[in-house]
Short mmCIF file of C-alpha atoms in Angstrom, two decimals:
data_model
loop_
_atom_site.label_atom_id
_atom_site.label_comp_id
_atom_site.label_asym_id
_atom_site.label_seq_id
_atom_site.Cartn_x
_atom_site.Cartn_y
_atom_site.Cartn_z
CA MET A 16 -18.80 12.74 4.37
CA LYS A 17 -20.42 14.39 1.27
CA ALA A 18 -18.62 13.70 -1.63
CA HIS A 19 -17.54 16.43 -3.93
CA ASP A 20 -19.22 16.51 -7.50
CA GLY A 21 -15.99 18.21 -8.94
CA MET A 22 -11.86 18.11 -8.87
CA TYR A 23 -9.80 19.66 -6.92
CA ILE A 24 -7.37 21.33 -9.32
CA ASP A 25 -5.42 24.91 -8.62
CA GLY A 26 -7.04 25.21 -5.10
CA ALA A 27 -10.31 24.63 -6.03
CA TRP A 28 -13.28 22.41 -6.57
CA ARG A 29 -13.87 22.79 -10.23
CA PRO A 30 -16.31 21.03 -12.62
CA ALA A 31 -15.22 18.06 -14.28
CA ALA A 32 -14.83 18.20 -18.09
CA GLY A 33 -17.34 14.93 -18.54
CA GLN A 34 -20.81 14.21 -17.59
CA ASP A 35 -19.57 10.73 -16.29
CA VAL A 36 -20.07 9.33 -12.35
CA ILE A 37 -18.76 6.68 -10.28
CA GLU A 38 -20.52 5.18 -7.68
CA VAL A 39 -18.97 4.67 -4.41
CA VAL A 40 -20.60 1.47 -2.78
CA ASN A 41 -20.33 0.50 0.92
CA PRO A 42 -19.18 -3.14 0.72
CA ALA A 43 -20.44 -3.92 3.79
CA ASP A 44 -24.26 -3.89 2.83
CA GLU A 45 -23.98 -2.75 -0.93
CA GLN A 46 -25.34 0.56 -0.55
CA VAL A 47 -24.61 3.26 -2.72
CA LEU A 48 -23.03 6.23 -0.26
CA GLY A 49 -22.70 8.73 -3.34
CA THR A 50 -20.96 9.17 -6.75
CA VAL A 51 -17.76 11.27 -7.67
CA PRO A 52 -16.96 12.53 -11.34
CA ALA A 53 -15.29 10.02 -13.90
CA GLY A 54 -12.51 12.14 -14.85
CA THR A 55 -11.15 12.44 -18.51
CA ALA A 56 -8.00 13.52 -20.33
CA ALA A 57 -8.89 17.04 -20.41
CA ASP A 58 -9.78 16.86 -16.65
CA VAL A 59 -6.13 15.43 -15.97
CA ASP A 60 -4.64 17.97 -18.40
CA ALA A 61 -5.93 21.15 -16.04
CA ALA A 62 -4.36 19.12 -13.13
CA VAL A 63 -1.03 18.83 -14.72
CA ARG A 64 -0.92 21.95 -16.02
CA ALA A 65 -1.83 23.76 -12.52
CA ALA A 66 0.58 21.49 -11.18
CA ARG A 67 3.58 22.85 -13.70
CA ALA A 68 2.34 26.54 -13.34
CA ALA A 69 3.01 26.17 -9.45
CA LEU A 70 5.93 23.79 -9.50
CA PRO A 71 8.59 27.05 -9.59
CA GLY A 72 6.85 28.88 -6.56
CA TRP A 73 6.98 25.73 -4.81
CA ALA A 74 10.41 24.15 -5.47
CA ALA A 75 12.31 27.74 -4.21
CA THR A 76 10.07 27.79 -1.12
CA PRO A 77 12.34 27.10 1.79
CA PRO A 78 12.34 23.91 3.09
CA ALA A 79 11.37 25.18 6.34
CA GLU A 80 8.47 26.96 5.06
CA ARG A 81 7.48 23.49 3.43
CA ALA A 82 7.95 22.12 6.43
CA ALA A 83 5.37 24.18 8.33
CA ARG A 84 3.08 23.60 5.64
CA LEU A 85 3.20 19.79 6.37
CA THR A 86 3.07 20.13 9.67
CA ALA A 87 -0.09 22.42 9.73
CA LEU A 88 -1.60 19.19 6.98
CA ARG A 89 -0.55 16.69 9.90
CA ASP A 90 -2.74 18.91 12.49
CA VAL A 91 -5.68 19.12 10.08
CA LEU A 92 -5.13 15.46 9.63
CA ASP A 93 -4.93 14.79 13.22
CA ALA A 94 -8.24 16.85 13.99
CA ARG A 95 -10.06 14.80 11.35
CA ARG A 96 -8.76 11.24 12.35
CA ASP A 97 -12.72 10.30 13.37
CA GLU A 98 -14.07 11.60 9.99
CA ILE A 99 -11.26 9.72 8.42
CA ALA A 100 -12.15 6.49 10.14
CA THR A 101 -15.68 6.79 9.40
CA THR A 102 -15.08 7.29 5.57
CA VAL A 103 -12.65 4.36 5.16
CA THR A 104 -15.07 2.65 7.00
CA ALA A 105 -18.07 3.15 4.79
CA GLU A 106 -16.11 3.20 1.71
CA LEU A 107 -13.82 0.11 2.07
CA GLY A 108 -15.71 -1.94 4.50
CA ALA A 109 -12.81 -2.05 7.57
CA PRO A 110 -13.67 -2.42 10.91
CA LEU A 111 -13.57 1.12 12.58
CA LYS A 112 -11.24 -0.03 14.97
CA PHE A 113 -9.02 -1.06 12.55
CA SER A 114 -9.71 2.09 10.50
CA GLN A 115 -9.10 4.46 13.41
CA ALA A 116 -5.35 2.58 14.81
CA VAL A 117 -4.33 2.17 11.12
CA HIS A 118 -6.37 3.76 8.46
CA ALA A 119 -6.48 7.24 10.25
CA ALA A 120 -3.26 6.61 12.51
CA VAL A 121 -0.83 5.91 10.15
CA PRO A 122 -1.19 8.68 7.74
CA ILE A 123 -0.90 10.85 10.10
CA ALA A 124 2.23 9.38 12.08
CA VAL A 125 3.54 9.71 8.05
CA ALA A 126 2.79 13.11 7.56
CA GLY A 127 4.68 14.05 10.66
CA SER A 128 7.46 12.52 9.61
CA TYR A 129 7.63 13.83 6.31
CA ALA A 130 6.51 17.80 8.04
CA GLN A 131 10.00 17.17 10.44
CA LEU A 132 12.29 15.78 7.49
CA ALA A 133 11.57 18.69 5.36
CA GLY A 134 13.47 20.64 7.66
CA THR A 135 16.25 18.40 8.45
CA TYR A 136 16.76 17.28 5.11
CA ALA A 137 20.46 17.69 3.66
CA PHE A 138 19.27 19.33 0.12
CA GLU A 139 22.63 20.24 -0.41
CA GLU A 140 26.23 18.64 0.59
CA LYS A 141 29.86 19.48 -0.37
CA VAL A 142 31.56 16.16 -1.45
CA GLY A 143 34.73 16.87 -2.33
CA ASN A 144 35.61 19.77 -4.68
CA SER A 145 31.49 19.67 -5.61
CA THR A 146 28.72 21.26 -4.12
CA VAL A 147 25.71 18.60 -4.45
CA TYR A 148 22.38 19.80 -4.87
CA HIS A 149 19.26 17.69 -4.57
CA GLU A 150 16.56 19.43 -6.23
CA PRO A 151 12.89 18.30 -6.75
CA ILE A 152 12.52 16.07 -9.89
CA GLY A 153 9.00 18.37 -10.94
CA VAL A 154 5.64 17.49 -11.67
CA VAL A 155 4.41 13.80 -9.99
CA GLY A 156 1.64 12.04 -11.27
CA ALA A 157 0.43 9.46 -8.26
CA ILE A 158 -1.79 6.62 -8.84
CA THR A 159 -3.02 4.96 -5.92
CA PRO A 160 -5.03 1.99 -4.73
CA TRP A 161 -7.97 1.52 -2.35
CA ASN A 162 -6.55 -1.04 0.15
CA TYR A 163 -5.26 1.93 2.48
CA PRO A 164 -6.50 4.48 0.71
CA LEU A 165 -5.35 7.45 2.68
CA HIS A 166 -1.82 5.89 3.49
CA GLN A 167 -1.23 5.34 0.18
CA ILE A 168 -1.88 8.80 -0.59
CA VAL A 169 0.12 10.13 2.31
CA ALA A 170 3.09 8.10 1.57
CA LYS A 171 3.31 9.72 -2.04
CA ALA A 172 2.15 13.29 -1.52
CA THR A 173 3.73 14.53 1.71
CA PRO A 174 7.85 13.42 0.18
CA ALA A 175 6.84 14.77 -3.30
CA LEU A 176 5.44 18.26 -1.21
CA ALA A 177 8.54 18.18 1.20
CA ALA A 178 11.06 17.77 -1.92
CA GLY A 179 9.12 20.84 -3.38
CA CYS A 180 7.45 18.63 -6.27
CA ALA A 181 4.04 19.42 -7.26
CA ILE A 182 1.63 16.35 -7.62
CA VAL A 183 -1.68 15.55 -9.25
CA VAL A 184 -3.27 12.18 -7.97
CA LYS A 185 -5.66 10.30 -9.27
CA PRO A 186 -7.37 7.90 -6.28
CA ALA A 187 -8.85 4.41 -6.89
CA GLU A 188 -12.55 4.64 -8.07
CA ASN A 189 -13.56 2.36 -5.11
CA THR A 190 -12.24 4.80 -2.56
CA PRO A 191 -12.19 8.55 -3.19
CA LEU A 192 -14.23 9.71 -0.46
CA VAL A 193 -11.27 9.58 1.68
CA ALA A 194 -9.02 11.60 -0.83
CA GLN A 195 -11.08 14.10 -1.63
CA LEU A 196 -11.14 14.54 2.31
CA PHE A 197 -7.46 15.14 1.97
CA ALA A 198 -7.68 17.45 -0.66
CA GLU A 199 -10.06 19.54 1.55
CA ALA A 200 -6.73 19.19 4.39
CA VAL A 201 -4.40 20.22 2.10
CA HIS A 202 -6.40 23.31 1.26
CA GLU A 203 -7.12 24.01 4.86
CA ALA A 204 -3.08 23.67 5.48
CA GLY A 205 -2.35 26.45 3.19
CA VAL A 206 -0.42 24.74 0.79
CA PRO A 207 -0.40 26.85 -2.25
CA ALA A 208 -2.99 26.51 -5.11
CA GLY A 209 -2.08 24.24 -7.83
CA VAL A 210 0.63 22.20 -5.55
CA PHE A 211 -1.45 19.64 -5.13
CA ASN A 212 -4.42 18.40 -7.26
CA LEU A 213 -6.87 15.94 -7.18
CA VAL A 214 -8.76 13.85 -10.28
CA THR A 215 -11.20 11.20 -9.43
CA GLY A 216 -11.67 8.55 -12.44
CA LEU A 217 -11.52 4.97 -13.67
CA GLY A 218 -7.73 3.82 -14.20
CA PRO A 219 -7.64 3.05 -17.74
CA VAL A 220 -9.07 6.47 -18.58
CA ALA A 221 -7.55 8.92 -16.08
CA GLY A 222 -4.70 7.19 -14.81
CA GLN A 223 -4.04 6.31 -17.94
CA ALA A 224 -3.85 9.68 -19.01
CA LEU A 225 -1.99 11.08 -16.27
CA ALA A 226 0.87 8.37 -16.83
CA GLU A 227 1.17 9.47 -20.36
CA HIS A 228 1.06 13.04 -19.92
CA PRO A 229 4.31 14.71 -20.86
CA GLY A 230 3.87 17.22 -18.23
CA VAL A 231 4.40 14.72 -15.93
CA ASP A 232 8.12 13.83 -14.53
CA LEU A 233 7.76 11.01 -12.02
CA VAL A 234 4.85 8.58 -12.11
CA SER A 235 4.53 6.97 -8.74
CA PHE A 236 2.08 3.67 -8.59
CA THR A 237 0.91 1.68 -6.06
CA GLY A 238 -1.38 -1.72 -7.09
CA SER A 239 -0.99 -4.69 -9.28
CA THR A 240 1.81 -5.74 -11.24
CA ALA A 241 -0.01 -6.10 -14.33
CA VAL A 242 -0.99 -2.86 -14.11
CA GLY A 243 2.58 -1.56 -13.06
CA ARG A 244 4.10 -3.22 -16.11
CA ARG A 245 1.66 -1.13 -17.99
CA ILE A 246 3.00 2.03 -16.64
CA ALA A 247 6.30 1.11 -16.42
CA SER A 248 6.13 0.84 -20.37
CA VAL A 249 4.01 4.24 -20.98
CA ALA A 250 6.54 6.19 -18.59
CA GLY A 251 9.73 4.39 -20.33
CA ALA A 252 8.55 5.72 -23.83
CA ALA A 253 9.04 9.50 -22.12
CA VAL A 254 11.88 8.36 -20.50
CA LYS A 255 10.25 9.45 -17.14
CA LYS A 256 10.98 7.70 -14.06
CA VAL A 257 8.46 5.47 -12.22
CA ALA A 258 8.15 4.59 -8.59
CA LEU A 259 6.04 1.13 -8.53
CA GLU A 260 4.92 -0.50 -5.15
CA LEU A 261 3.38 -3.60 -6.67
CA GLY A 262 2.37 -7.22 -5.52
CA GLY A 263 3.54 -9.51 -2.86
CA LYS A 264 3.52 -13.19 -1.73
CA SER A 265 5.54 -13.03 1.51
CA ALA A 266 6.83 -15.76 3.53
CA ASN A 267 6.27 -16.13 7.20
CA VAL A 268 8.97 -18.94 7.98
CA VAL A 269 9.24 -20.00 11.88
CA LEU A 270 12.06 -21.85 12.23
CA PRO A 271 12.59 -24.75 14.90
CA GLY A 272 12.80 -23.44 18.32
CA ALA A 273 10.58 -20.34 17.70
CA ASP A 274 7.53 -19.75 19.55
CA LEU A 275 5.51 -21.39 17.48
CA GLU A 276 2.08 -20.31 19.20
CA LYS A 277 2.96 -16.84 19.16
CA ALA A 278 4.29 -17.22 15.31
CA VAL A 279 1.26 -18.65 13.84
CA ASN A 280 -1.24 -16.02 15.79
CA VAL A 281 0.59 -13.53 14.82
CA GLY A 282 0.70 -14.78 11.17
CA VAL A 283 -2.78 -15.35 11.37
CA ALA A 284 -3.75 -11.90 12.38
CA ASN A 285 -1.32 -10.59 9.89
CA VAL A 286 -3.04 -12.06 7.12
CA MET A 287 -6.96 -11.49 8.28
CA SER A 288 -5.89 -7.73 8.95
CA ASN A 289 -7.79 -5.49 6.38
CA SER A 290 -9.75 -8.49 4.97
CA GLY A 291 -6.35 -9.91 3.52
CA GLN A 292 -6.01 -6.45 1.43
CA THR A 293 -2.85 -5.99 1.89
CA CYS A 294 0.12 -6.06 -0.05
CA SER A 295 2.75 -7.12 2.41
CA ALA A 296 0.45 -9.83 4.37
CA TRP A 297 2.64 -12.96 5.00
CA THR A 298 0.12 -15.07 2.89
CA ARG A 299 2.73 -18.49 3.09
CA MET A 300 3.35 -19.71 6.09
CA LEU A 301 6.31 -21.91 6.09
CA VAL A 302 6.98 -24.27 9.26
CA HIS A 303 9.40 -26.97 9.77
CA ARG A 304 8.15 -30.88 9.27
CA ASP A 305 8.45 -31.93 13.20
CA GLN A 306 5.99 -28.81 13.92
CA TYR A 307 3.76 -28.83 11.41
CA GLY A 308 0.84 -30.59 12.28
CA GLU A 309 0.69 -28.55 15.80
CA ALA A 310 0.87 -25.25 13.30
CA VAL A 311 -1.92 -26.35 11.12
CA GLU A 312 -4.30 -26.72 14.46
CA LEU A 313 -2.90 -23.39 15.70
CA ALA A 314 -4.19 -21.33 12.39
CA ALA A 315 -7.46 -23.35 11.88
CA GLN A 316 -8.16 -22.39 15.75
CA ALA A 317 -7.21 -18.77 15.72
CA ALA A 318 -8.65 -18.20 11.76
CA ALA A 319 -11.82 -19.15 13.41
CA LYS A 320 -11.70 -16.65 15.87
CA TYR A 321 -12.23 -14.04 13.16
CA GLY A 322 -15.32 -15.07 11.80
CA GLU A 323 -17.03 -11.99 12.87
CA ARG A 324 -14.58 -9.30 13.33
CA ILE A 325 -13.24 -9.63 9.79
CA GLY A 326 -15.08 -6.86 7.06
CA PRO A 327 -15.98 -7.39 3.61
CA VAL A 328 -13.62 -7.28 0.48
CA VAL A 329 -13.64 -4.05 -1.29
CA SER A 330 -16.28 -5.49 -3.97
CA ALA A 331 -18.06 -7.71 -5.79
CA ARG A 332 -15.46 -8.17 -8.04
CA GLN A 333 -13.15 -8.86 -5.53
CA GLN A 334 -15.12 -11.24 -3.67
CA GLU A 335 -15.37 -13.22 -6.98
CA ARG A 336 -11.90 -13.02 -7.26
CA VAL A 337 -10.73 -14.47 -3.97
CA LEU A 338 -13.55 -17.03 -3.88
CA GLY A 339 -12.26 -18.70 -7.02
CA TYR A 340 -8.44 -18.60 -5.61
CA ILE A 341 -9.91 -20.60 -3.05
CA GLU A 342 -11.70 -23.39 -5.20
CA LYS A 343 -8.50 -23.47 -7.08
CA GLY A 344 -7.06 -24.58 -4.25
CA VAL A 345 -8.98 -26.99 -3.37
CA ALA A 346 -9.44 -28.10 -7.20
CA GLU A 347 -5.32 -28.88 -7.00
CA GLY A 348 -5.46 -30.72 -3.50
CA ALA A 349 -4.78 -28.25 -0.76
CA ARG A 350 -6.85 -29.37 2.41
CA LEU A 351 -9.18 -26.69 3.99
CA VAL A 352 -8.74 -26.58 7.65
CA ALA A 353 -10.64 -23.23 7.72
CA GLY A 354 -13.07 -21.00 5.68
CA GLY A 355 -13.98 -21.94 2.22
CA PRO A 356 -15.24 -21.06 -1.34
CA ARG A 357 -18.63 -19.70 -0.07
CA ALA A 358 -19.31 -16.16 1.15
CA PRO A 359 -20.52 -16.19 4.92
CA ARG A 360 -23.49 -13.51 4.60
CA GLU A 361 -26.01 -12.97 1.73
CA LYS A 362 -25.52 -9.29 1.89
CA GLY A 363 -22.07 -7.50 1.49
CA TYR A 364 -18.46 -8.92 -0.15
CA TYR A 365 -17.76 -11.38 2.82
CA VAL A 366 -15.33 -13.89 2.43
CA SER A 367 -14.33 -16.55 5.13
CA PRO A 368 -11.15 -16.18 7.01
CA THR A 369 -9.68 -18.99 5.09
CA VAL A 370 -6.42 -21.64 5.69
CA PHE A 371 -5.21 -24.06 3.59
CA ALA A 372 -2.68 -26.94 4.73
CA ASP A 373 -0.84 -29.02 2.76
CA VAL A 374 -0.02 -26.63 0.40
CA ASP A 375 2.78 -27.27 -2.35
CA PRO A 376 4.71 -24.54 -3.56
CA GLY A 377 3.79 -24.62 -7.19
CA MET A 378 0.15 -24.84 -6.82
CA THR A 379 -1.52 -21.32 -7.80
CA ILE A 380 -2.25 -20.36 -4.04
CA ALA A 381 1.34 -19.93 -3.20
CA GLN A 382 2.56 -18.50 -5.87
CA GLU A 383 0.10 -15.84 -6.98
CA GLU A 384 -1.20 -12.78 -4.83
CA ILE A 385 -4.96 -13.60 -3.77
CA PHE A 386 -5.62 -10.44 -1.70
CA GLY A 387 -8.26 -11.67 0.58
CA PRO A 388 -8.20 -13.58 4.17
CA VAL A 389 -6.19 -16.41 2.93
CA LEU A 390 -3.41 -18.51 4.50
CA SER A 391 -1.41 -21.30 3.09
CA ILE A 392 0.50 -23.08 5.18
CA LEU A 393 3.65 -25.14 3.63
CA ARG A 394 6.15 -27.67 5.03
CA TYR A 395 9.82 -27.69 4.57
CA GLU A 396 12.31 -29.81 5.61
CA ASP A 397 15.23 -27.45 6.52
CA GLU A 398 16.47 -24.44 6.38
CA GLU A 399 17.84 -24.57 3.01
CA ASP A 400 14.56 -25.93 1.98
CA ALA A 401 12.87 -23.20 3.74
CA LEU A 402 14.82 -20.57 1.76
CA ARG A 403 14.29 -21.79 -1.38
CA ILE A 404 10.42 -21.77 -0.38
CA ALA A 405 10.51 -18.55 0.40
CA ASN A 406 12.47 -17.31 -2.21
CA GLY A 407 10.38 -19.08 -5.30
CA THR A 408 7.90 -16.52 -6.09
CA VAL A 409 8.44 -13.82 -8.53
CA TYR A 410 7.23 -11.73 -5.87
CA GLY A 411 9.50 -10.17 -3.05
CA LEU A 412 8.10 -7.65 -0.87
CA ALA A 413 7.90 -8.39 2.64
CA GLY A 414 8.17 -11.10 4.88
CA ALA A 415 8.80 -12.73 8.85
CA VAL A 416 11.42 -14.98 10.40
CA TRP A 417 10.56 -16.30 13.86
CA ALA A 418 13.37 -18.22 15.60
CA ALA A 419 14.48 -18.38 19.72
CA ASP A 420 18.32 -16.88 18.66
CA GLU A 421 17.40 -13.48 16.63
CA GLU A 422 21.44 -13.62 15.18
CA GLN A 423 20.01 -17.44 13.25
CA ALA A 424 16.87 -14.82 12.28
CA VAL A 425 18.65 -12.42 11.30
CA ALA A 426 21.06 -14.31 9.48
CA PHE A 427 18.34 -16.34 7.50
CA ALA A 428 16.28 -13.00 6.92
CA ARG A 429 19.63 -11.80 5.24
CA ARG A 430 19.33 -14.44 2.41
CA MET A 431 15.67 -13.89 1.67
CA ASP A 432 15.16 -11.84 -1.54
CA THR A 433 12.58 -9.43 -0.25
CA GLY A 434 12.78 -5.55 0.78
CA GLN A 435 11.54 -5.82 4.46
CA VAL A 436 11.40 -8.41 6.88
CA ASP A 437 10.18 -8.70 10.70
CA ILE A 438 12.26 -10.53 13.03
CA ASN A 439 10.06 -12.16 15.86
CA GLY A 440 6.88 -10.18 15.09
CA GLY A 441 9.14 -6.39 14.86
CA ARG A 442 6.85 -3.27 15.00
CA PHE A 443 6.01 -1.24 11.94
CA ASN A 444 7.98 1.27 11.45
CA PRO A 445 6.88 4.51 9.63
CA LEU A 446 10.66 5.44 8.91
CA ALA A 447 11.68 2.55 7.35
CA PRO A 448 12.27 2.02 3.79
CA PHE A 449 9.00 0.21 2.54
CA GLY A 450 9.47 -1.61 -0.84
CA GLY A 451 10.12 -4.71 -3.17
CA TYR A 452 12.71 -6.67 -5.24
CA LYS A 453 11.93 -8.56 -8.15
CA GLN A 454 8.07 -8.20 -9.46
CA SER A 455 7.10 -6.61 -6.46
CA GLY A 456 7.89 -3.31 -7.44
CA VAL A 457 10.97 -0.35 -8.09
CA GLY A 458 11.95 2.18 -5.51
CA ARG A 459 11.29 2.54 -2.20
CA GLU A 460 8.58 4.73 0.12
CA LEU A 461 8.79 6.49 3.73
CA GLY A 462 11.48 8.18 5.51
CA ALA A 463 14.36 9.48 3.89
CA HIS A 464 14.94 7.03 1.36
CA GLY A 465 10.86 7.70 0.17
CA LEU A 466 11.96 11.21 0.13
CA ALA A 467 15.08 10.44 -2.08
CA GLU A 468 12.38 9.29 -4.73
CA TYR A 469 11.35 12.78 -5.71
CA LEU A 470 14.72 14.09 -6.09
CA GLN A 471 16.96 14.43 -8.64
CA THR A 472 20.76 15.27 -8.20
CA LYS A 473 23.33 18.24 -9.41
CA SER A 474 26.70 18.69 -8.69
CA LEU A 475 28.57 22.11 -8.96
CA GLN A 476 32.58 21.77 -9.30
CA PHE A 477 34.84 24.14 -8.03
#
């Protein structure tokens, strides 16, 4: 896809206010794919003004018509799924098969789910002698990450549009090309001018301008906990709502009697997918002391299979960060059983699939989000010890439990301080609410719970 040299504002591609550009680099070969404008506060202001002007008309549009536009959007994305996959592969570095199966297919499914919800959601209900209306919150400022670049835009934009909101999206500077493709799809689907707007740029400039803009009613952000705190502080000063999907350090708990080989193999695959750049990845594997040695051996064997199948991480900076964490793991006494702190290729931002054994729960690699293909395996004594370790971080985004007895797994999962838990390899559900406890965020995405984030409630008494 050829990069646009402007911003998508008020239904058209418009010249940027400034002259600065951002280079988009292919992380697999370090070649420049193209450039996009580095948006300024002036660009953000123009986009927010367009959104505010379009808001009353879109909010008043019947839900059935909003559903029809979202259905058209879903169909356009489906028709362009091959282009989506190749674009994400080029700017993120994900293997093409993974881009086809996840980076293209999941956003299409999510868009379809909101097309359906827009037409069936109860925007009005009777509660005793009251009529309760669920109305659009207003203009949404969405700041999205690079790791699942289209999915994260779709997971914010489609529920916002279904709710009747107008939106301004500031995508990650590493992966803006698929965001531009999405803007093209919105245009082709016939979404009215100004309802969706796109401003490319850097977080400290365009992102901050969007978060603090007085014309924005809700800031939805996905990214690091540190940046989430800053956005919450900025939004809090204006008493505007925030939805934050932040970091994770999720536990994969293998209880005695579970299918150990399956649990380990699925767990390793989960961590290595998308080169470990998944906020909900199960980066801590907890195994009972009696099965620990076998689990470590299985994990090392599984990781070795990913050597030539894994893509690069997104940038040189990210590669340096991940390799630094691996070095820290070694320095703190963890035992490397796969991978290591050296880049496996001379060109491209690659990191070897890495597995650590003998990891203490207090080690840096067991507490901080690494965001790379790095797994830590921890030993526990009994279920209470496993629960203590699983809940022993500041995060609570996702997790997994494996057990021979499903009721035992459910009972354990209910005591985990985390927003989503997979039982014995449960499948991804695009209708299930996704979001975190503790410092993993505020609010939920996907399904009806995700739609509710973009609504405010009014009651009339009779």
